[in-house]
mmCIF file of C-alpha atoms in Angstrom:
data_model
loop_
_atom_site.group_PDB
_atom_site.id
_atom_site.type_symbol
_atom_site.label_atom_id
_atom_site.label_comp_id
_atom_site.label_asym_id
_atom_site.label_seq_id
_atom_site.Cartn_x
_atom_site.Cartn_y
_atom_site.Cartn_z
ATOM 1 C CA UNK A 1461 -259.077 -26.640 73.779
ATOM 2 C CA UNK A 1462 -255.638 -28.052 73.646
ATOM 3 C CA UNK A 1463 -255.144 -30.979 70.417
ATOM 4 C CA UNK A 1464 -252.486 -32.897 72.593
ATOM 5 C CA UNK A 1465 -249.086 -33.623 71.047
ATOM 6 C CA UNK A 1466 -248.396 -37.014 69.841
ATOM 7 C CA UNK A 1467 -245.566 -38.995 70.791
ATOM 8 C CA UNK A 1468 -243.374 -39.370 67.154
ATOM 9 C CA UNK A 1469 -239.930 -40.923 66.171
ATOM 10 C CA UNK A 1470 -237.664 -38.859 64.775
ATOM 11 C CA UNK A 1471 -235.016 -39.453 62.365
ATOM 12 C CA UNK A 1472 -231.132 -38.710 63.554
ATOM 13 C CA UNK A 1473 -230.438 -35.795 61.335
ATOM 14 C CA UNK A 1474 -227.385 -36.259 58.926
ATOM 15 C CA UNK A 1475 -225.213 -33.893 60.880
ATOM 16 C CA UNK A 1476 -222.579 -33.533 63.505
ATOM 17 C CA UNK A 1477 -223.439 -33.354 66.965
ATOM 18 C CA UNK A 1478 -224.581 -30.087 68.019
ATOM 19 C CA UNK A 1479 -223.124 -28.027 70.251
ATOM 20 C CA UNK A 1480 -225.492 -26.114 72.635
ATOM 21 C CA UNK A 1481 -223.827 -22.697 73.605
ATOM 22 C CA UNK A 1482 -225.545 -20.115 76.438
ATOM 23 C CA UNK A 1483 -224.883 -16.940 75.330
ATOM 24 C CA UNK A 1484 -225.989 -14.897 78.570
ATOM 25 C CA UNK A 1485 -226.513 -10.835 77.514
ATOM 26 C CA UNK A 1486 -227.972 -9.473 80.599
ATOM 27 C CA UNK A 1487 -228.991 -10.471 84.019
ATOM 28 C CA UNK A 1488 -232.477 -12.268 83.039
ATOM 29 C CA UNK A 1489 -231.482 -12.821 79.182
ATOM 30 C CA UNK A 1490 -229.539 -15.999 78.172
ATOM 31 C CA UNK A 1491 -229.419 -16.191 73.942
ATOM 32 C CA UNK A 1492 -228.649 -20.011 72.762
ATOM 33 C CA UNK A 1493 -226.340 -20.900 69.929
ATOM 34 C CA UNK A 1494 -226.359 -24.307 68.764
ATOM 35 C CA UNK A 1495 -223.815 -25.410 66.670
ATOM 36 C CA UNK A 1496 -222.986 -27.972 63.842
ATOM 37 C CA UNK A 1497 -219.233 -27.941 63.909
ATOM 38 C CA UNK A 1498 -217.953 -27.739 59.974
ATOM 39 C CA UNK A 1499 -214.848 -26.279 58.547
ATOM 40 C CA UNK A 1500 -215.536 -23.733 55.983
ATOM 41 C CA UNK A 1501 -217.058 -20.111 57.389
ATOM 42 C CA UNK A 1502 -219.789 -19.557 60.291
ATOM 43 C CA UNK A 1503 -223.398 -19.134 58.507
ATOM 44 C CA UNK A 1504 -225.832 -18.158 61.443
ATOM 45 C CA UNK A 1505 -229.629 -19.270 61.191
ATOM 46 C CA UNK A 1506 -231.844 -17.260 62.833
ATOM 47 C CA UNK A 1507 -235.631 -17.666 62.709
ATOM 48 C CA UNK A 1508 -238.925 -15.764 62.625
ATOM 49 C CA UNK A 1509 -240.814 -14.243 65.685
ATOM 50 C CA UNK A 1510 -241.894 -16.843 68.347
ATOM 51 C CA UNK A 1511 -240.272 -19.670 66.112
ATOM 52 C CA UNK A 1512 -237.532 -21.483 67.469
ATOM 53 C CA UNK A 1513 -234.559 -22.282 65.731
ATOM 54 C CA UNK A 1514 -235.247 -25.821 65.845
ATOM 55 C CA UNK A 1515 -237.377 -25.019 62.833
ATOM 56 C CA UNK A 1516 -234.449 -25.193 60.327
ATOM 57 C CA UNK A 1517 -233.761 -28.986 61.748
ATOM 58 C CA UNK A 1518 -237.513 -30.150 61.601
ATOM 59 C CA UNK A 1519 -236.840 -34.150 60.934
ATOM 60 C CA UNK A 1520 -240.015 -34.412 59.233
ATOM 61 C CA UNK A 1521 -238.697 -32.885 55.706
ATOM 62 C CA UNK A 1522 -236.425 -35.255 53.472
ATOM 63 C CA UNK A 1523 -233.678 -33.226 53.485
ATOM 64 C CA UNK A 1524 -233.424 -29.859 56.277
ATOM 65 C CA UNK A 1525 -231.587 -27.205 55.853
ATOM 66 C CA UNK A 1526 -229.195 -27.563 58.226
ATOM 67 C CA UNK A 1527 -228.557 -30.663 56.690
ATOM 68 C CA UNK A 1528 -227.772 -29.401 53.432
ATOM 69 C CA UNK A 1529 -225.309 -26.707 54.641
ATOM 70 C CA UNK A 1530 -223.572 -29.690 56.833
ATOM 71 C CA UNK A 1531 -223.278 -31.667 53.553
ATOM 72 C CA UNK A 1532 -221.564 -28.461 51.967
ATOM 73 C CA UNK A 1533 -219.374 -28.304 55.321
ATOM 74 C CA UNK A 1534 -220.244 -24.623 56.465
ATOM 75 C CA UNK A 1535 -220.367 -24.014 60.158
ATOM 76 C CA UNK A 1536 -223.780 -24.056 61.258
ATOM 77 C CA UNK A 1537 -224.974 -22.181 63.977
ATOM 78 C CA UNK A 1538 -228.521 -21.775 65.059
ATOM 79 C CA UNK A 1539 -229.454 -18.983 66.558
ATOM 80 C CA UNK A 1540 -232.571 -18.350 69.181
ATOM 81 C CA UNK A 1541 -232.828 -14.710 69.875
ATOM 82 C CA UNK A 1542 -234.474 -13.642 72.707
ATOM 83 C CA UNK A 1543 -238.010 -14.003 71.318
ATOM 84 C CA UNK A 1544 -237.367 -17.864 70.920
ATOM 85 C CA UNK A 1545 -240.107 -20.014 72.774
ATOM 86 C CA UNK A 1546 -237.011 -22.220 73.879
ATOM 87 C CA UNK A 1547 -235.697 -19.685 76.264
ATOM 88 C CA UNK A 1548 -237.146 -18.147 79.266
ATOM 89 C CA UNK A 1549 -237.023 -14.531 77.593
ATOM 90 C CA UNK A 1550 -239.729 -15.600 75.760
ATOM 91 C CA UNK A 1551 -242.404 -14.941 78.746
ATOM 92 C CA UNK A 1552 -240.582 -11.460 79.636
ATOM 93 C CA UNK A 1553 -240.968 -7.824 77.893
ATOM 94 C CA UNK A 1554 -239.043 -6.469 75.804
ATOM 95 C CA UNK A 1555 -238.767 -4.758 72.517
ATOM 96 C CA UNK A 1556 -237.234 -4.986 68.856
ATOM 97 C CA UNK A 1557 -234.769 -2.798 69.348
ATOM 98 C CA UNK A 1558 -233.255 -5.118 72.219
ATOM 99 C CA UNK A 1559 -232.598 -7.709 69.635
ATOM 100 C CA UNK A 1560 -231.387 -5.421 67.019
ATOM 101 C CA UNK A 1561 -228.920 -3.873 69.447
ATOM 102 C CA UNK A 1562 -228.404 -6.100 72.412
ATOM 103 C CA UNK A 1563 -228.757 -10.003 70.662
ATOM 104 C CA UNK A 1564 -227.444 -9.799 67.239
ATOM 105 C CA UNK A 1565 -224.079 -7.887 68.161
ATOM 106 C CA UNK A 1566 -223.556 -10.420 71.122
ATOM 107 C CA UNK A 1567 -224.468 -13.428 68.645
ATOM 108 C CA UNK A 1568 -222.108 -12.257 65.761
ATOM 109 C CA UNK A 1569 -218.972 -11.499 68.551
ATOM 110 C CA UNK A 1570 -219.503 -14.571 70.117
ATOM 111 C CA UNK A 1571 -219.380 -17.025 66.817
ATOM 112 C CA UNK A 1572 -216.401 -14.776 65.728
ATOM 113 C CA UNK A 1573 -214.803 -15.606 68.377
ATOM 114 C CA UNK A 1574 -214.951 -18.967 69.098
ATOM 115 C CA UNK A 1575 -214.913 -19.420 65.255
ATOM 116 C CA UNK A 1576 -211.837 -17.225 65.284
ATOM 117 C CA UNK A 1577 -213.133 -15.799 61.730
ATOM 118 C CA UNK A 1578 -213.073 -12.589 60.390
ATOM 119 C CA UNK A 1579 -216.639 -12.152 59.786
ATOM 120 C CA UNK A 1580 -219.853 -14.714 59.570
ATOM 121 C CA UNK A 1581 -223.176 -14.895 56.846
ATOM 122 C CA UNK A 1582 -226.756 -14.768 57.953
ATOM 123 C CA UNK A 1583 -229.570 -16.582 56.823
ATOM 124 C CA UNK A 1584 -232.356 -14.872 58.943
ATOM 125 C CA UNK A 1585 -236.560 -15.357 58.571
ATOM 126 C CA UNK A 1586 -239.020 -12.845 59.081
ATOM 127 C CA UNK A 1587 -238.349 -10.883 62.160
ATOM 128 C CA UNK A 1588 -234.901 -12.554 62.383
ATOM 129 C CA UNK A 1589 -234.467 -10.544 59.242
ATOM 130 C CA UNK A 1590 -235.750 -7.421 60.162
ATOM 131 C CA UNK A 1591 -233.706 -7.488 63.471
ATOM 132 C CA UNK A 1592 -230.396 -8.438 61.424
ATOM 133 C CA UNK A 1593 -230.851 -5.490 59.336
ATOM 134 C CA UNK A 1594 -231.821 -3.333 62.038
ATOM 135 C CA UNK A 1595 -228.304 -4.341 64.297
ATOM 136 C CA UNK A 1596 -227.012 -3.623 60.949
ATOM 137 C CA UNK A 1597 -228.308 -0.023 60.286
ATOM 138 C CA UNK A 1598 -227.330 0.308 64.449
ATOM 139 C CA UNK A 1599 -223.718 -0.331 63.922
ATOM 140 C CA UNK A 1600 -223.211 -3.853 63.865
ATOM 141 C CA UNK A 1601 -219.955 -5.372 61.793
ATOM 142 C CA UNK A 1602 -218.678 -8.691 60.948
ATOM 143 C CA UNK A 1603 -221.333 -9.821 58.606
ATOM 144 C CA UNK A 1604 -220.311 -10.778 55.512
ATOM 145 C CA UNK A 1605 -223.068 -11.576 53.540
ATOM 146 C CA UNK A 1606 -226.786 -12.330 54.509
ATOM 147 C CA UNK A 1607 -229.588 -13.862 53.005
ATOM 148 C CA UNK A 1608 -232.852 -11.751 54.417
ATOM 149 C CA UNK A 1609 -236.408 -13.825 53.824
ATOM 150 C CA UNK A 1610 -239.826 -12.079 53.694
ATOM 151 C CA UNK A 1611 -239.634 -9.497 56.164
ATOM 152 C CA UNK A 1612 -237.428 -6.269 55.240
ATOM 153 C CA UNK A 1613 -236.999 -2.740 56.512
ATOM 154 C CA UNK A 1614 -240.459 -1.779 54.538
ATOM 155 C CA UNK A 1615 -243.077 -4.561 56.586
ATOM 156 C CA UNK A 1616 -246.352 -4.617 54.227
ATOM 157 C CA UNK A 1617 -248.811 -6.938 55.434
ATOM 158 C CA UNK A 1618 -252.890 -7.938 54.328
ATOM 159 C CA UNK A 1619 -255.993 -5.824 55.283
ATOM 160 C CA UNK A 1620 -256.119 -7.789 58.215
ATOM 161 C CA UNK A 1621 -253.153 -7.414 59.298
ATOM 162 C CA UNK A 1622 -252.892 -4.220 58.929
ATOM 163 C CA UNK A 1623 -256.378 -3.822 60.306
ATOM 164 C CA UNK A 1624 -255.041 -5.252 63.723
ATOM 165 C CA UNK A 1625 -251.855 -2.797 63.758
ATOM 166 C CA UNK A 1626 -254.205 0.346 63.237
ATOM 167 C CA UNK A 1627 -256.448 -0.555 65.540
ATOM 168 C CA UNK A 1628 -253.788 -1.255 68.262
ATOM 169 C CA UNK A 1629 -254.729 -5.024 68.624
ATOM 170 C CA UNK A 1630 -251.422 -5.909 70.820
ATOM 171 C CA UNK A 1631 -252.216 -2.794 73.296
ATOM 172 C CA UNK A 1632 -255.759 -3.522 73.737
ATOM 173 C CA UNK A 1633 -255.123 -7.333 75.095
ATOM 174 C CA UNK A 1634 -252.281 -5.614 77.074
ATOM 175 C CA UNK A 1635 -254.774 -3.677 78.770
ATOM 176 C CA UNK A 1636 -256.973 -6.556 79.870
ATOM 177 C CA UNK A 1637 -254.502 -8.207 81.289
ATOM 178 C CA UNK A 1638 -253.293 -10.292 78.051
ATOM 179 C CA UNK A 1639 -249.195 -10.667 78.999
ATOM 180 C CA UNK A 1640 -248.391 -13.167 76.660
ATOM 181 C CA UNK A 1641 -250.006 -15.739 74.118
ATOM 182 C CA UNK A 1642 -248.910 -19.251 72.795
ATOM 183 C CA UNK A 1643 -249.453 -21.173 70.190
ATOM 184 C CA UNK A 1644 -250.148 -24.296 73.068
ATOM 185 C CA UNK A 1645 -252.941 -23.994 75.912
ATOM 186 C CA UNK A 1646 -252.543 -26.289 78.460
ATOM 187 C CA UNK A 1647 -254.642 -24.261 81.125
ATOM 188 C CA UNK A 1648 -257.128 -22.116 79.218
ATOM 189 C CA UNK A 1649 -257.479 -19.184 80.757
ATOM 190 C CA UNK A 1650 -260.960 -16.654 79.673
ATOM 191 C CA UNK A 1651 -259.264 -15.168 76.596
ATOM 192 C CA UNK A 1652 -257.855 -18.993 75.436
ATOM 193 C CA UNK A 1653 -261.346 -19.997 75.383
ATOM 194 C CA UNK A 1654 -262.818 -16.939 73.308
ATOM 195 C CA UNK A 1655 -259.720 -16.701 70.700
ATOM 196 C CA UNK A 1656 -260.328 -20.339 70.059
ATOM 197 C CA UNK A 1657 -264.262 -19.885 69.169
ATOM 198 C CA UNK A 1658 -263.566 -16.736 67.251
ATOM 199 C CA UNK A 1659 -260.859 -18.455 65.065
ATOM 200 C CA UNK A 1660 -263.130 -20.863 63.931
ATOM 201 C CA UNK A 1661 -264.738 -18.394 62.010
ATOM 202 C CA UNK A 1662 -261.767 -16.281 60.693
ATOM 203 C CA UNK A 1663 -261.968 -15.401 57.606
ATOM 204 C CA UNK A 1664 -258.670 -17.166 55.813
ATOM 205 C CA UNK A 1665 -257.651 -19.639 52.831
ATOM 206 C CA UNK A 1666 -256.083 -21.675 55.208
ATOM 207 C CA UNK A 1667 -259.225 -23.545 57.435
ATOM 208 C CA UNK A 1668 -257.358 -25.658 59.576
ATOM 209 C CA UNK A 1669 -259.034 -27.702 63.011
ATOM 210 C CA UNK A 1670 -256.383 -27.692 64.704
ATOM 211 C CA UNK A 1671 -255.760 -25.791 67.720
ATOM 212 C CA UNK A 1672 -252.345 -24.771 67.349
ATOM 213 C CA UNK A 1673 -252.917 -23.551 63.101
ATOM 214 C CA UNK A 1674 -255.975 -21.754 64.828
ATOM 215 C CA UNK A 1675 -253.775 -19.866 67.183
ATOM 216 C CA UNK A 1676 -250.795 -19.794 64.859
ATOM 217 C CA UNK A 1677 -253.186 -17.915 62.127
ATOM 218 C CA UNK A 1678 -254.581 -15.491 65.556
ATOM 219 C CA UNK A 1679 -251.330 -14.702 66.348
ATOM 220 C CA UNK A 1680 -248.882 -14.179 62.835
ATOM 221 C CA UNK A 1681 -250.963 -14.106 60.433
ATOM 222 C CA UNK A 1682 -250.675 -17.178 57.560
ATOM 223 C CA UNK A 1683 -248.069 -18.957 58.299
ATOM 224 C CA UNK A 1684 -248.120 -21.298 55.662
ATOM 225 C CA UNK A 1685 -249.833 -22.702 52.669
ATOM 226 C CA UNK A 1686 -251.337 -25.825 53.965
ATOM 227 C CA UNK A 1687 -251.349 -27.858 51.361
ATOM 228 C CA UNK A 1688 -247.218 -27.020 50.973
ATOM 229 C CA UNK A 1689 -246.830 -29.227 54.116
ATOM 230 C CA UNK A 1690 -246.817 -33.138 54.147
ATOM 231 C CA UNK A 1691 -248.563 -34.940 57.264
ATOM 232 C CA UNK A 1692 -245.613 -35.283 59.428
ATOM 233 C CA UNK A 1693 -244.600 -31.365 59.234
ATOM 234 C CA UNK A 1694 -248.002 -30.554 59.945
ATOM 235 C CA UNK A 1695 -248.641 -32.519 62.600
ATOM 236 C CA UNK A 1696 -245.208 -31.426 64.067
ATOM 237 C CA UNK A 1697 -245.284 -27.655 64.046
ATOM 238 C CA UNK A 1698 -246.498 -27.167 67.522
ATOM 239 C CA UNK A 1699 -242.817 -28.373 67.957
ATOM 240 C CA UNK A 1700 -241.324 -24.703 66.576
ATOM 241 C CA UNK A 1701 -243.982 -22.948 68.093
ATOM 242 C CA UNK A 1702 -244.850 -21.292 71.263
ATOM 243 C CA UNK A 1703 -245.077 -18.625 74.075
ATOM 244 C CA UNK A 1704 -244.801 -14.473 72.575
ATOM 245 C CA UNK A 1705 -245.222 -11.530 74.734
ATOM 246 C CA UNK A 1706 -246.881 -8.640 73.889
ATOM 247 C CA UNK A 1707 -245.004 -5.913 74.127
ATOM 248 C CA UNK A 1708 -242.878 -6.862 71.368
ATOM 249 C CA UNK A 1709 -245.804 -7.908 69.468
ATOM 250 C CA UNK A 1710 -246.824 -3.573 69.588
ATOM 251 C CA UNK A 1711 -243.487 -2.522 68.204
ATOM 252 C CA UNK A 1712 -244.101 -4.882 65.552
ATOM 253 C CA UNK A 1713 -247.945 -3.182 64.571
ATOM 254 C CA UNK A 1714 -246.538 0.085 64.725
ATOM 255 C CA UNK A 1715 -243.804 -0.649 62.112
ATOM 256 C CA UNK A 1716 -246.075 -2.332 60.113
ATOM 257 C CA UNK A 1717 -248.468 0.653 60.628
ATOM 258 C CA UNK A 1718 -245.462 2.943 59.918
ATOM 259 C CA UNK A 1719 -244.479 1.091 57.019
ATOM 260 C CA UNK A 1720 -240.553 0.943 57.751
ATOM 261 C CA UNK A 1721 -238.346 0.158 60.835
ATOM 262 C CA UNK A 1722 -239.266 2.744 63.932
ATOM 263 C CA UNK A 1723 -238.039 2.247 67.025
ATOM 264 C CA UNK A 1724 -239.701 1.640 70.118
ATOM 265 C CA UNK A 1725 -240.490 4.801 71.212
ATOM 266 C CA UNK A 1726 -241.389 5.893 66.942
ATOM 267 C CA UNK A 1727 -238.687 7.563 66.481
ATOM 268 C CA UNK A 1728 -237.052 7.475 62.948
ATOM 269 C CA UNK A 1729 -233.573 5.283 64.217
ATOM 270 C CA UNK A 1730 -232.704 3.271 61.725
ATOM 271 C CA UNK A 1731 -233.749 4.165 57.980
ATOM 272 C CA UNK A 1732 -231.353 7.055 58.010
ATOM 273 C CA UNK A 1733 -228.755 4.045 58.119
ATOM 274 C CA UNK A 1734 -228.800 2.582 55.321
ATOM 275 C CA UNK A 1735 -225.092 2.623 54.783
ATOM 276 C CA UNK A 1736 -224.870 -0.211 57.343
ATOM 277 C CA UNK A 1737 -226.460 -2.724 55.058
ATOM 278 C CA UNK A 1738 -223.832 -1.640 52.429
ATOM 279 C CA UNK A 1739 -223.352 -5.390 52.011
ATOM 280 C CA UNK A 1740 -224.284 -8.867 49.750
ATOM 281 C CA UNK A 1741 -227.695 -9.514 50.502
ATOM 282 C CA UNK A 1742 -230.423 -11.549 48.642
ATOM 283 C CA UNK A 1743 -234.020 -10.815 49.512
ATOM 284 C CA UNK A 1744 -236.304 -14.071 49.411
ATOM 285 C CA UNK A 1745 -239.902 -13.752 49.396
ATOM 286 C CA UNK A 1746 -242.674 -16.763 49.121
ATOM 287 C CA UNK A 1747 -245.277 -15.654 46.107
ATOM 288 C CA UNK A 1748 -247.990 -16.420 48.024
ATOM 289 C CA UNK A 1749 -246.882 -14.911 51.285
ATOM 290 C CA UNK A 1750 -249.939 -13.473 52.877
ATOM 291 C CA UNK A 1751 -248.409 -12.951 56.092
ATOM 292 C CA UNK A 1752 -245.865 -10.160 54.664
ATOM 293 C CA UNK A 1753 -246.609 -9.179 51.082
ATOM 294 C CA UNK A 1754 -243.859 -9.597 48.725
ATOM 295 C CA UNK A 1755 -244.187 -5.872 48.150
ATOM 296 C CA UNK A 1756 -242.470 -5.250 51.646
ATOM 297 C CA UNK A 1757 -238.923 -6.901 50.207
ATOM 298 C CA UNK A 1758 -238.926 -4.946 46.580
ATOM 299 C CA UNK A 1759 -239.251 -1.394 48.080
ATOM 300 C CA UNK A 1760 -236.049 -2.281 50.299
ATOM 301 C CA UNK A 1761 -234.407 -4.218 47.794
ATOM 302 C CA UNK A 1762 -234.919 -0.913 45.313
ATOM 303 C CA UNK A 1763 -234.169 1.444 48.377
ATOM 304 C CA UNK A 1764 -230.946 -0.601 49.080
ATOM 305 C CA UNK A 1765 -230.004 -0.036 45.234
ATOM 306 C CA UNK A 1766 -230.996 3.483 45.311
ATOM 307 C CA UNK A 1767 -228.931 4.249 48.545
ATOM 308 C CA UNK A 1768 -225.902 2.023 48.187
ATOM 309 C CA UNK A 1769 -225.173 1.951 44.162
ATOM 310 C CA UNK A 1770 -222.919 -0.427 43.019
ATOM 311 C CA UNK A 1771 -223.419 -2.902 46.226
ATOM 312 C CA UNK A 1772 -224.229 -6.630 45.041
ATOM 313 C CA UNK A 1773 -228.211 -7.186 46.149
ATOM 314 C CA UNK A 1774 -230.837 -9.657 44.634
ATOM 315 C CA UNK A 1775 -234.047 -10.598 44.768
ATOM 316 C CA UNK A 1776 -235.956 -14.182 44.603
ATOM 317 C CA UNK A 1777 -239.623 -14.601 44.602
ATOM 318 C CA UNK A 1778 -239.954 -18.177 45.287
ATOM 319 C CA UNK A 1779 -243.142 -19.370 43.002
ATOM 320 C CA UNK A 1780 -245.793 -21.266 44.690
ATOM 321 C CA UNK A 1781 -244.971 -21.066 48.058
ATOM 322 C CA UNK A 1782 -246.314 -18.702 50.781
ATOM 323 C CA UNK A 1783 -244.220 -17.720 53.943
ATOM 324 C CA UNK A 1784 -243.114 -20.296 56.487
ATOM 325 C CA UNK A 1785 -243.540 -23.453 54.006
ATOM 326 C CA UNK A 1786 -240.427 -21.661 51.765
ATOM 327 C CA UNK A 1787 -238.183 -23.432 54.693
#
């Protein structure tokens, strides 16, 4: 079941050394920042659901995007929340709202800190964006400016999708026993086996044989527009990729079921809030996202508008491109 991982050489990225900072936030949660020291302001990089942040350094693009804000000297710091398949956390249950209000607070203070700056900008992806702008509507301060890609406070997502969400999908595998699910098998267990059969017939634009795509496209959705992806990136993305529990997997249906940001119990916590995203934010959004329809970013961006007049928001729609591939 498992398409084993080749051996590659990879390129030494055009960067300063990073600098790998724990960032412990409770007694079974340790956060990572890595940072790429640079002397203008702290820009944090935080990444989708079940993504690491080792996705914004993948070697196997001519020029990453850590790279480029090296080159422009920001201070880079990567960011793996909780739900990163780098940390331990990964495995364990939790919920949305435990990033939103636990990760991203301790994340901002600590870069502030050490950084000794008055405030920091975000570049987050997916649900790194939804959780930013969750801490935000929760209270959280020192962000100066952010740059939010395909996944807002309104999540809209494809029949299917959506399909899954009504129907519970995440609480049903809970039930039988389904903890957690990766993107990498290494021993099958029942419901490995089956998910890999079924996904060969799935019904999706993106066919793909290999094991991880098949599990990628099980688990999130379309990832990617295949054919936006050269060989190496490809063949490399079961490096990003990994363990997700399900728990946080069933806050995430019911807000897409909801259609805005609930908590975890569905209660109406953050939307009332929308003074706390009274800052500069541009909204990106692939074209051909099929994972989170580019609907989902224009209601916020015109909710944002409507709610906090005069505040400086734009949005992109990046033509040609689908979700992931954008990066």
């Amino acid at each position: 079941i498992n398409d084993a991982p080749k051996l590659r050489k990879r390129r030494t990225l055009v960067a300063p050394a990073p600098e790998v900072h724990p960032l412990p936030v409770d007694e079974r949660t340790v956060l990572q920042l890595t940072r790429y020291r640079g002397t203008r302001g702290p820009v944090i990089l935080a990444p989708g659901f079940g993504t690491s942040a080792a996705a914004y350094t993948l070697d196997t693009v001519d020029v990453t995007l850590v790279e480029y804000l090296c080159a422009k000297v920001y201070d880079v710091w990567l960011f793996d929340y909780r739900a990163s398949p780098a940390l331990p956390s990964a495995t364990t249950p939790y919920s949305m709202d435990d990033v939103a209000r636990v990760d991203w607070p301790a994340a901002v203070a600590y870069v502030r800190e050490l950084t000794e700056a008055d405030d920091v900008q975000v570049v987050a992806h997916c649900v790194g964006s939804l959780s930013f702008m969750m801490a935000c509507m929760a209270g959280m301060t020192g962000v100066r400016s952010a740059v939010c890609s395909a996944l807002t406070a309104h999540p809209r997502a494809p029949a299917l999708t959506e399909l899954k969400a009504g129907l519970h999908l995440p609480s049903v595998l809970n039930a039988l026993g389904v903890e957690r699910l990766s993107t990498e098998v290494v021993d099958p267990k029942w419901y490995d086996v089956a998910l890999d059969e079924v996904m060969r017939l799935y019904p999706t634009k993106e066919r793909c044989h290999n094991t991880t795509c098949r599990r990628i496209l099980f688990m999130y959705g379309e990832v990617f527009d295949h054919h936006q992806l050269n060989r190496a990136t490809h063949e490399a993305v079961h490096e990003v990729f990994g363990v997700a529990h399900m728990k946080p997997f069933a806050h995430l249906a019911s807000m897409v079921h909801a259609g805005h940001l609930i908590d975890a119990a569905g209660q109406d916590a953050y939307m009332p809030h929308a003074q706390g995203l009274a800052l500069p934010i541009t909204f990106i959004h692939g074209e051909n996202n099929r994972m989170f329809l580019p609907e989902g970013s224009r209601l916020t961006f015109e909710w944002l508008q409507a709610a906090n007049p005069g505040e400086s928001y734009e949005r992109i729609v990046i033509p040609g491109y689908a979700h992931m591939d954008c990066f």
